[in-house]
Amino acid sequence: MGAEAAVAKVLTPMPSVYSTARHRVLMTTDTVSDVWPYAIELSKALVARGHAVALAAMGGMPSREQQREVAAIPGLALHASAYKLAWMDEPWDDMRAAGKWLLNLARDLRPTVVHLNSFGHADLPWPAPVITVAHSCVLAWWRAVHGAPPPPAWLRYRQCVQGSLRASDLLVAPTYATLRSLERHYGTHGGTRVIAHGRSASAEQSAAKGPWIFSSARMDDAGCNGQALANIAAKLSWPVYMGGDTSPHNSHAGATGIDNVRVLGQLGDAQWRRWLAHTSIYAAPSRYEPLGISILDAALARCALVLGDIDSLRELWDGAALFVAPDDEEALARTLQQLIDDEMLRERYAALALRRAQMYTPANMAESYLCAYNDIAAPSGITTSWAQPARASLAQISAPTFGVRQEERHGNAAFPHVWNREPGRNHDHVVAWPGRARSHRGSRRPDS
């Protein structure tokens, strides 16, 4: 779709209380990835705390179900468009047009914080400080899938992302693995912080479990690595159900599937959660997975998890899931069959997954983002976090098979990422926003 055809619409207007809210957040999202449920969860939690959020959606017009999700959150505004995102084919005209649209929204809405969930617009002349959240990266995907640098065709994308990271007042990532990947591909940045995604539990999580394996890993997405699951499905005594979009050119696509695989196609949120509620084992043998919203949903639905052994998933789920190397199909088949055959083991890992998932709440996520908003919007020249002790006391949390050290930061318990926190690295070095006419990249970390 060209920029001239990417019509923008106001689907849900801003409420009258917007002007009096402590934080007025202009937040971008997209309608075609896991960024959407993340943005909905965060917006809902922020609005519940008395803050105002205006969502600016891109990538495609929201579906009716997505519009209903927004309408169910009193006080949440939705502005929608079909402008392309940086990772899509030939997006540059659309991105320029989207930039003008976003600046017009900012002029009308007067946000206190601009929260970008995509690359390409952080360097605009915003009237407020900017947070960029790195949900995924094409270069990291390419490296994980192909084991080599991306081709020259992605040079413009690299420059786009690099400019966004440098222009942001704060860079946020869901894991330290994601931060390290960004540094590897784009160099070091100013202020950075890790905030895990949060998710609300389904009302059906106590449903009876059925004898099958479920996955959202698409067979036509090498990062999700669904093809590995399809390749070994015939060796398993339980059927494998796969949800999500599948290319019509993929030979495995179809409602009936082949070789013990059933492809369900795109599922709505209600269908998706219903399937998880009745699923015993959830498999995600991913080569690349920076967000993991679907895995979090499965854990909240009390599914036993079998995951690809990659840094980001280890960081989030180590001790609460079984891991297999993404290219080891024999190990994948062996591990899944072991869970099928051993009910006690399956129940144990389902309980561990649920317990871990209950740490990743929308409330914790919202509190951490509010601390970040306060830090970059603080009126003084130092951050609120600097006004507190550099490192607060540690709290010990016990669990059946793992010991967790949690750190009190910014007045709320940090996420389990502190299990893997890198010693001596300051990921919270943020300078209050000085205005877009001056340098707005934050200060450098002491070790950079």
PDB file of N, CA and C in Angstrom, residues 6-71:
ATOM      1  N   ALA A   6      -2.719   5.054   2.518  1.00  0.00           N
ATOM      2  CA  ALA A   6      -2.713   4.628   3.915  1.00  0.00           C
ATOM      3  C   ALA A   6      -3.483   5.636   4.758  1.00  0.00           C
ATOM      4  N   VAL A   7      -4.796   5.648   4.585  1.00  0.00           N
ATOM      5  CA  VAL A   7      -5.650   6.648   5.221  1.00  0.00           C
ATOM      6  C   VAL A   7      -5.630   6.456   6.729  1.00  0.00           C
ATOM      7  N   ALA A   8      -5.469   7.569   7.458  1.00  0.00           N
ATOM      8  CA  ALA A   8      -5.481   7.526   8.911  1.00  0.00           C
ATOM      9  C   ALA A   8      -6.856   7.918   9.421  1.00  0.00           C
ATOM     10  N   LYS A   9      -7.297   7.265  10.483  1.00  0.00           N
ATOM     11  CA  LYS A   9      -8.614   7.516  11.038  1.00  0.00           C
ATOM     12  C   LYS A   9      -8.543   7.619  12.555  1.00  0.00           C
ATOM     13  N   VAL A  10      -9.465   8.373  13.121  1.00  0.00           N
ATOM     14  CA  VAL A  10      -9.654   8.406  14.575  1.00  0.00           C
ATOM     15  C   VAL A  10     -10.777   7.422  14.885  1.00  0.00           C
ATOM     16  N   LEU A  11     -10.417   6.262  15.456  1.00  0.00           N
ATOM     17  CA  LEU A  11     -11.424   5.243  15.721  1.00  0.00           C
ATOM     18  C   LEU A  11     -12.025   5.389  17.112  1.00  0.00           C
ATOM     19  N   THR A  12     -11.233   5.857  18.068  1.00  0.00           N
ATOM     20  CA  THR A  12     -11.717   6.105  19.430  1.00  0.00           C
ATOM     21  C   THR A  12     -11.154   7.436  19.879  1.00  0.00           C
ATOM     22  N   PRO A  13     -11.975   8.437  20.135  1.00  0.00           N
ATOM     23  CA  PRO A  13     -11.455   9.768  20.475  1.00  0.00           C
ATOM     24  C   PRO A  13     -10.856   9.825  21.870  1.00  0.00           C
ATOM     25  N   MET A  14     -10.055  10.869  22.105  1.00  0.00           N
ATOM     26  CA  MET A  14      -9.427  11.067  23.402  1.00  0.00           C
ATOM     27  C   MET A  14     -10.470  11.540  24.415  1.00  0.00           C
ATOM     28  N   PRO A  15     -10.483  10.968  25.619  1.00  0.00           N
ATOM     29  CA  PRO A  15     -11.469  11.378  26.624  1.00  0.00           C
ATOM     30  C   PRO A  15     -11.184  12.776  27.157  1.00  0.00           C
ATOM     31  N   SER A  16     -12.192  13.359  27.805  1.00  0.00           N
ATOM     32  CA  SER A  16     -12.063  14.733  28.306  1.00  0.00           C
ATOM     33  C   SER A  16     -11.043  14.842  29.428  1.00  0.00           C
ATOM     34  N   VAL A  17     -10.774  13.730  30.137  1.00  0.00           N
ATOM     35  CA  VAL A  17      -9.823  13.787  31.255  1.00  0.00           C
ATOM     36  C   VAL A  17      -8.375  13.808  30.778  1.00  0.00           C
ATOM     37  N   TYR A  18      -8.153  13.726  29.473  1.00  0.00           N
ATOM     38  CA  TYR A  18      -6.790  13.629  28.949  1.00  0.00           C
ATOM     39  C   TYR A  18      -5.909  14.777  29.421  1.00  0.00           C
ATOM     40  N   SER A  19      -6.429  15.993  29.382  1.00  0.00           N
ATOM     41  CA  SER A  19      -5.593  17.162  29.686  1.00  0.00           C
ATOM     42  C   SER A  19      -5.154  17.223  31.134  1.00  0.00           C
ATOM     43  N   THR A  20      -5.847  16.533  32.045  1.00  0.00           N
ATOM     44  CA  THR A  20      -5.512  16.588  33.465  1.00  0.00           C
ATOM     45  C   THR A  20      -4.717  15.385  33.938  1.00  0.00           C
ATOM     46  N   ALA A  21      -4.421  14.431  33.046  1.00  0.00           N
ATOM     47  CA  ALA A  21      -3.704  13.225  33.450  1.00  0.00           C
ATOM     48  C   ALA A  21      -2.249  13.549  33.786  1.00  0.00           C
ATOM     49  N   ARG A  22      -1.691  12.816  34.738  1.00  0.00           N
ATOM     50  CA  ARG A  22      -0.290  13.017  35.131  1.00  0.00           C
ATOM     51  C   ARG A  22       0.637  12.758  33.954  1.00  0.00           C
ATOM     52  N   HIS A  23       0.442  11.649  33.278  1.00  0.00           N
ATOM     53  CA  HIS A  23       1.196  11.367  32.053  1.00  0.00           C
ATOM     54  C   HIS A  23       0.218  11.239  30.902  1.00  0.00           C
ATOM     55  N   ARG A  24       0.513  11.926  29.820  1.00  0.00           N
ATOM     56  CA  ARG A  24      -0.238  11.807  28.578  1.00  0.00           C
ATOM     57  C   ARG A  24       0.704  11.143  27.574  1.00  0.00           C
ATOM     58  N   VAL A  25       0.420   9.902  27.257  1.00  0.00           N
ATOM     59  CA  VAL A  25       1.337   9.073  26.480  1.00  0.00           C
ATOM     60  C   VAL A  25       0.817   8.902  25.062  1.00  0.00           C
ATOM     61  N   LEU A  26       1.617   9.308  24.105  1.00  0.00           N
ATOM     62  CA  LEU A  26       1.355   8.985  22.704  1.00  0.00           C
ATOM     63  C   LEU A  26       2.171   7.739  22.389  1.00  0.00           C
ATOM     64  N   MET A  27       1.491   6.625  22.188  1.00  0.00           N
ATOM     65  CA  MET A  27       2.149   5.330  22.029  1.00  0.00           C
ATOM     66  C   MET A  27       1.856   4.758  20.649  1.00  0.00           C
ATOM     67  N   THR A  28       2.904   4.425  19.909  1.00  0.00           N
ATOM     68  CA  THR A  28       2.698   3.751  18.628  1.00  0.00           C
ATOM     69  C   THR A  28       2.569   2.252  18.850  1.00  0.00           C
ATOM     70  N   THR A  29       1.890   1.612  17.947  1.00  0.00           N
ATOM     71  CA  THR A  29       1.770   0.161  17.973  1.00  0.00           C
ATOM     72  C   THR A  29       1.576  -0.305  16.541  1.00  0.00           C
ATOM     73  N   ASP A  30       1.538  -1.608  16.339  1.00  0.00           N
ATOM     74  CA  ASP A  30       1.148  -2.121  15.027  1.00  0.00           C
ATOM     75  C   ASP A  30       0.066  -3.156  15.228  1.00  0.00           C
ATOM     76  N   THR A  31      -0.636  -3.463  14.171  1.00  0.00           N
ATOM     77  CA  THR A  31      -1.781  -4.367  14.254  1.00  0.00           C
ATOM     78  C   THR A  31      -1.460  -5.766  13.767  1.00  0.00           C
ATOM     79  N   VAL A  32      -0.191  -6.046  13.431  1.00  0.00           N
ATOM     80  CA  VAL A  32       0.135  -7.288  12.736  1.00  0.00           C
ATOM     81  C   VAL A  32       1.143  -8.151  13.486  1.00  0.00           C
ATOM     82  N   SER A  33       1.464  -7.810  14.725  1.00  0.00           N
ATOM     83  CA  SER A  33       2.448  -8.585  15.469  1.00  0.00           C
ATOM     84  C   SER A  33       2.079  -8.611  16.942  1.00  0.00           C
ATOM     85  N   ASP A  34       2.947  -9.218  17.746  1.00  0.00           N
ATOM     86  CA  ASP A  34       2.720  -9.280  19.187  1.00  0.00           C
ATOM     87  C   ASP A  34       2.878  -7.929  19.873  1.00  0.00           C
ATOM     88  N   VAL A  35       3.273  -6.914  19.138  1.00  0.00           N
ATOM     89  CA  VAL A  35       3.307  -5.571  19.720  1.00  0.00           C
ATOM     90  C   VAL A  35       1.899  -5.123  20.092  1.00  0.00           C
ATOM     91  N   TRP A  36       0.901  -5.579  19.355  1.00  0.00           N
ATOM     92  CA  TRP A  36      -0.474  -5.169  19.651  1.00  0.00           C
ATOM     93  C   TRP A  36      -0.917  -5.620  21.050  1.00  0.00           C
ATOM     94  N   PRO A  37      -0.864  -6.918  21.397  1.00  0.00           N
ATOM     95  CA  PRO A  37      -1.300  -7.290  22.751  1.00  0.00           C
ATOM     96  C   PRO A  37      -0.457  -6.645  23.842  1.00  0.00           C
ATOM     97  N   TYR A  38       0.837  -6.458  23.576  1.00  0.00           N
ATOM     98  CA  TYR A  38       1.690  -5.748  24.541  1.00  0.00           C
ATOM     99  C   TYR A  38       1.168  -4.330  24.769  1.00  0.00           C
ATOM    100  N   ALA A  39       0.875  -3.615  23.699  1.00  0.00           N
ATOM    101  CA  ALA A  39       0.411  -2.234  23.819  1.00  0.00           C
ATOM    102  C   ALA A  39      -0.947  -2.165  24.509  1.00  0.00           C
ATOM    103  N   ILE A  40      -1.825  -3.114  24.238  1.00  0.00           N
ATOM    104  CA  ILE A  40      -3.133  -3.136  24.880  1.00  0.00           C
ATOM    105  C   ILE A  40      -2.988  -3.382  26.380  1.00  0.00           C
ATOM    106  N   GLU A  41      -2.162  -4.351  26.756  1.00  0.00           N
ATOM    107  CA  GLU A  41      -1.962  -4.648  28.189  1.00  0.00           C
ATOM    108  C   GLU A  41      -1.376  -3.442  28.912  1.00  0.00           C
ATOM    109  N   LEU A  42      -0.353  -2.829  28.328  1.00  0.00           N
ATOM    110  CA  LEU A  42       0.292  -1.694  28.978  1.00  0.00           C
ATOM    111  C   LEU A  42      -0.653  -0.503  29.056  1.00  0.00           C
ATOM    112  N   SER A  43      -1.359  -0.222  27.972  1.00  0.00           N
ATOM    113  CA  SER A  43      -2.290   0.907  27.966  1.00  0.00           C
ATOM    114  C   SER A  43      -3.383   0.733  29.012  1.00  0.00           C
ATOM    115  N   LYS A  44      -3.917  -0.468  29.103  1.00  0.00           N
ATOM    116  CA  LYS A  44      -4.966  -0.743  30.081  1.00  0.00           C
ATOM    117  C   LYS A  44      -4.469  -0.494  31.498  1.00  0.00           C
ATOM    118  N   ALA A  45      -3.252  -0.953  31.793  1.00  0.00           N
ATOM    119  CA  ALA A  45      -2.699  -0.766  33.133  1.00  0.00           C
ATOM    120  C   ALA A  45      -2.391   0.704  33.418  1.00  0.00           C
ATOM    121  N   LEU A  46      -1.930   1.436  32.413  1.00  0.00           N
ATOM    122  CA  LEU A  46      -1.629   2.855  32.606  1.00  0.00           C
ATOM    123  C   LEU A  46      -2.913   3.664  32.818  1.00  0.00           C
ATOM    124  N   VAL A  47      -3.926   3.387  32.013  1.00  0.00           N
ATOM    125  CA  VAL A  47      -5.198   4.103  32.145  1.00  0.00           C
ATOM    126  C   VAL A  47      -5.825   3.826  33.510  1.00  0.00           C
ATOM    127  N   ALA A  48      -5.708   2.600  33.991  1.00  0.00           N
ATOM    128  CA  ALA A  48      -6.261   2.247  35.301  1.00  0.00           C
ATOM    129  C   ALA A  48      -5.600   3.029  36.426  1.00  0.00           C
ATOM    130  N   ARG A  49      -4.376   3.511  36.197  1.00  0.00           N
ATOM    131  CA  ARG A  49      -3.650   4.303  37.195  1.00  0.00           C
ATOM    132  C   ARG A  49      -3.872   5.802  37.018  1.00  0.00           C
ATOM    133  N   GLY A  50      -4.771   6.179  36.158  1.00  0.00           N
ATOM    134  CA  GLY A  50      -5.106   7.578  36.001  1.00  0.00           C
ATOM    135  C   GLY A  50      -4.324   8.314  34.938  1.00  0.00           C
ATOM    136  N   HIS A  51      -3.539   7.601  34.139  1.00  0.00           N
ATOM    137  CA  HIS A  51      -2.790   8.218  33.057  1.00  0.00           C
ATOM    138  C   HIS A  51      -3.589   8.096  31.756  1.00  0.00           C
ATOM    139  N   ALA A  52      -3.240   8.879  30.779  1.00  0.00           N
ATOM    140  CA  ALA A  52      -3.959   8.890  29.502  1.00  0.00           C
ATOM    141  C   ALA A  52      -3.063   8.346  28.399  1.00  0.00           C
ATOM    142  N   VAL A  53      -3.632   7.522  27.542  1.00  0.00           N
ATOM    143  CA  VAL A  53      -2.873   6.901  26.451  1.00  0.00           C
ATOM    144  C   VAL A  53      -3.640   7.076  25.152  1.00  0.00           C
ATOM    145  N   ALA A  54      -2.929   7.533  24.125  1.00  0.00           N
ATOM    146  CA  ALA A  54      -3.453   7.559  22.767  1.00  0.00           C
ATOM    147  C   ALA A  54      -2.616   6.605  21.934  1.00  0.00           C
ATOM    148  N   LEU A  55      -3.240   5.566  21.408  1.00  0.00           N
ATOM    149  CA  LEU A  55      -2.548   4.598  20.563  1.00  0.00           C
ATOM    150  C   LEU A  55      -2.584   5.070  19.115  1.00  0.00           C
ATOM    151  N   ALA A  56      -1.426   5.050  18.475  1.00  0.00           N
ATOM    152  CA  ALA A  56      -1.321   5.352  17.051  1.00  0.00           C
ATOM    153  C   ALA A  56      -0.900   4.068  16.343  1.00  0.00           C
ATOM    154  N   ALA A  57      -1.847   3.427  15.677  1.00  0.00           N
ATOM    155  CA  ALA A  57      -1.614   2.109  15.090  1.00  0.00           C
ATOM    156  C   ALA A  57      -1.191   2.227  13.635  1.00  0.00           C
ATOM    157  N   MET A  58      -0.246   1.373  13.245  1.00  0.00           N
ATOM    158  CA  MET A  58       0.248   1.323  11.874  1.00  0.00           C
ATOM    159  C   MET A  58       0.341  -0.128  11.425  1.00  0.00           C
ATOM    160  N   GLY A  59       0.739  -0.324  10.172  1.00  0.00           N
ATOM    161  CA  GLY A  59       0.930  -1.667   9.650  1.00  0.00           C
ATOM    162  C   GLY A  59      -0.298  -2.266   9.002  1.00  0.00           C
ATOM    163  N   GLY A  60      -1.456  -1.708   9.254  1.00  0.00           N
ATOM    164  CA  GLY A  60      -2.720  -2.205   8.731  1.00  0.00           C
ATOM    165  C   GLY A  60      -3.837  -1.715   9.626  1.00  0.00           C
ATOM    166  N   MET A  61      -5.004  -1.487   9.069  1.00  0.00           N
ATOM    167  CA  MET A  61      -6.123  -1.011   9.879  1.00  0.00           C
ATOM    168  C   MET A  61      -6.531  -2.078  10.890  1.00  0.00           C
ATOM    169  N   PRO A  62      -6.857  -1.691  12.115  1.00  0.00           N
ATOM    170  CA  PRO A  62      -7.240  -2.676  13.142  1.00  0.00           C
ATOM    171  C   PRO A  62      -8.472  -3.477  12.729  1.00  0.00           C
ATOM    172  N   SER A  63      -8.469  -4.737  13.106  1.00  0.00           N
ATOM    173  CA  SER A  63      -9.630  -5.589  12.859  1.00  0.00           C
ATOM    174  C   SER A  63     -10.764  -5.187  13.798  1.00  0.00           C
ATOM    175  N   ARG A  64     -11.922  -5.734  13.553  1.00  0.00           N
ATOM    176  CA  ARG A  64     -13.059  -5.456  14.432  1.00  0.00           C
ATOM    177  C   ARG A  64     -12.770  -5.938  15.852  1.00  0.00           C
ATOM    178  N   GLU A  65     -12.125  -7.084  15.961  1.00  0.00           N
ATOM    179  CA  GLU A  65     -11.791  -7.594  17.297  1.00  0.00           C
ATOM    180  C   GLU A  65     -10.817  -6.650  18.004  1.00  0.00           C
ATOM    181  N   GLN A  66      -9.838  -6.145  17.282  1.00  0.00           N
ATOM    182  CA  GLN A  66      -8.895  -5.211  17.881  1.00  0.00           C
ATOM    183  C   GLN A  66      -9.589  -3.912  18.288  1.00  0.00           C
ATOM    184  N   GLN A  67     -10.510  -3.447  17.475  1.00  0.00           N
ATOM    185  CA  GLN A  67     -11.258  -2.249  17.843  1.00  0.00           C
ATOM    186  C   GLN A  67     -12.107  -2.491  19.084  1.00  0.00           C
ATOM    187  N   ARG A  68     -12.657  -3.697  19.203  1.00  0.00           N
ATOM    188  CA  ARG A  68     -13.445  -4.017  20.404  1.00  0.00           C
ATOM    189  C   ARG A  68     -12.552  -4.059  21.642  1.00  0.00           C
ATOM    190  N   GLU A  69     -11.312  -4.544  21.490  1.00  0.00           N
ATOM    191  CA  GLU A  69     -10.387  -4.553  22.620  1.00  0.00           C
ATOM    192  C   GLU A  69     -10.152  -3.139  23.141  1.00  0.00           C
ATOM    193  N   VAL A  70      -9.962  -2.200  22.231  1.00  0.00           N
ATOM    194  CA  VAL A  70      -9.736  -0.815  22.637  1.00  0.00           C
ATOM    195  C   VAL A  70     -10.993  -0.229  23.268  1.00  0.00           C
ATOM    196  N   ALA A  71     -12.140  -0.492  22.662  1.00  0.00           N
ATOM    197  CA  ALA A  71     -13.399   0.056  23.180  1.00  0.00           C
ATOM    198  C   ALA A  71     -13.704  -0.441  24.584  1.00  0.00           C
TER     199      ALA A  71
END
